[in-house]
């Protein structure tokens, strides 16, 4: 008996279940990551202002490194998901191992660079003489954990590609708890000061990496996949990551330019800008969770040769992105009077932030579309297009942002330029999604 084709409503329900099953745990794991830094700051802050300032500089450097190498997660997710869709689990895990080996090599290279140059790197950030000593100590010790941090990124990509976002959530929560406990014990119990905080973070990261490796190695043995490094596979992983690295560096440049322009406007404006930027990052977690689901789902559909399923999933995820963006925008407007006092009691800072927050709220539906389509194209392995699109966005944003002080604009004008940046991204991503050129099927792109 021939089975009746699924109705559009049934397809939507199926996509909804997949999106929720992947996005909700992914959101939890994303939120857990910045909690590491918050826990360290809360514990080190009681040692003194100089120690906290040193931690702030070193943490900014470490978070920058992690954001630069986030392609290890994105590229691995897409590559593994394709092979899952093609029904070749051994090859999927083998691909994941290539990404993990690449992470170890990059981590070792970072250690070689950071250890001797840590004082000079800290000085570039303009830290005071008292704070730079603590920042150098923290950075040198924490650098030893960078290979583990990068392995966590790559292994997270492996599990996402295998359609598993629950395990990363469990590991992230366990890592946060371990990090907090180790920090308290080593900073105060062992009286190691800021060095104890750094060692606690290193140990927690190594523990997380070990937990991921146990899961991946078990999967490899179960499916008969090789664990040995493969030069061709590692090279392929690196090549797939280069366009995403360009994309990430371009995005970081945009954020740095926006902050630099805000700093020229005065202390109140830069203070308000930092508050808004922290909220922007928090809102991004909710939207990025849908994008992560998109990476895994789209890669699987294309690996299975199902272009229609990929199109339908893309359309449904865009609808999710718009809906969540509208909801977040409404929450921003409603919560403005409550949100700002959590960060400042300065009325001048509040006055600068209030109108800019309205712009941020209006931008959220646009952000929802951007994050989702970004994830869809990553899942399709369309990295080169994403790189060129982000370079174009950077080229449009830079003069718009630099004109703000020249034309006498304030913080609201900067965030209007940020919204323009997101609108350009939305246009470039929508044109690509509409063209269908990203619908390349098969176990490899």
PDB file of N, CA and C in Angstrom, residues 216-225 227:
ATOM      1  N   UNK A 216      33.354  10.610  21.784  1.00  0.00           N
ATOM      2  CA  UNK A 216      33.727  10.452  20.375  1.00  0.00           C
ATOM      3  C   UNK A 216      34.472   9.143  20.147  1.00  0.00           C
ATOM      4  N   UNK A 217      35.387   8.802  21.051  1.00  0.00           N
ATOM      5  CA  UNK A 217      36.157   7.555  20.901  1.00  0.00           C
ATOM      6  C   UNK A 217      35.240   6.343  20.990  1.00  0.00           C
ATOM      7  N   UNK A 218      34.278   6.373  21.887  1.00  0.00           N
ATOM      8  CA  UNK A 218      33.312   5.261  21.975  1.00  0.00           C
ATOM      9  C   UNK A 218      32.549   5.116  20.668  1.00  0.00           C
ATOM     10  N   UNK A 219      32.132   6.248  20.109  1.00  0.00           N
ATOM     11  CA  UNK A 219      31.425   6.192  18.834  1.00  0.00           C
ATOM     12  C   UNK A 219      32.308   5.651  17.728  1.00  0.00           C
ATOM     13  N   UNK A 220      33.586   6.039  17.732  1.00  0.00           N
ATOM     14  CA  UNK A 220      34.514   5.560  16.710  1.00  0.00           C
ATOM     15  C   UNK A 220      34.706   4.055  16.804  1.00  0.00           C
ATOM     16  N   UNK A 221      34.865   3.561  18.005  1.00  0.00           N
ATOM     17  CA  UNK A 221      35.057   2.112  18.184  1.00  0.00           C
ATOM     18  C   UNK A 221      33.794   1.347  17.821  1.00  0.00           C
ATOM     19  N   UNK A 222      32.643   1.915  18.138  1.00  0.00           N
ATOM     20  CA  UNK A 222      31.385   1.243  17.839  1.00  0.00           C
ATOM     21  C   UNK A 222      31.189   1.086  16.332  1.00  0.00           C
ATOM     22  N   UNK A 223      31.638   2.084  15.579  1.00  0.00           N
ATOM     23  CA  UNK A 223      31.420   2.066  14.127  1.00  0.00           C
ATOM     24  C   UNK A 223      32.678   1.735  13.337  1.00  0.00           C
ATOM     25  N   UNK A 224      33.724   1.374  14.024  1.00  0.00           N
ATOM     26  CA  UNK A 224      34.946   0.958  13.330  1.00  0.00           C
ATOM     27  C   UNK A 224      35.680   2.079  12.628  1.00  0.00           C
ATOM     28  N   UNK A 225      35.567   3.313  13.143  1.00  0.00           N
ATOM     29  CA  UNK A 225      36.248   4.460  12.529  1.00  0.00           C
ATOM     30  C   UNK A 225      37.647   4.610  13.114  1.00  0.00           C
ATOM     31  N   UNK A 227      40.990   6.350  14.574  1.00  0.00           N
ATOM     32  CA  UNK A 227      41.253   7.497  15.433  1.00  0.00           C
ATOM     33  C   UNK A 227      42.584   8.171  15.108  1.00  0.00           C
TER      34      UNK A 227
END
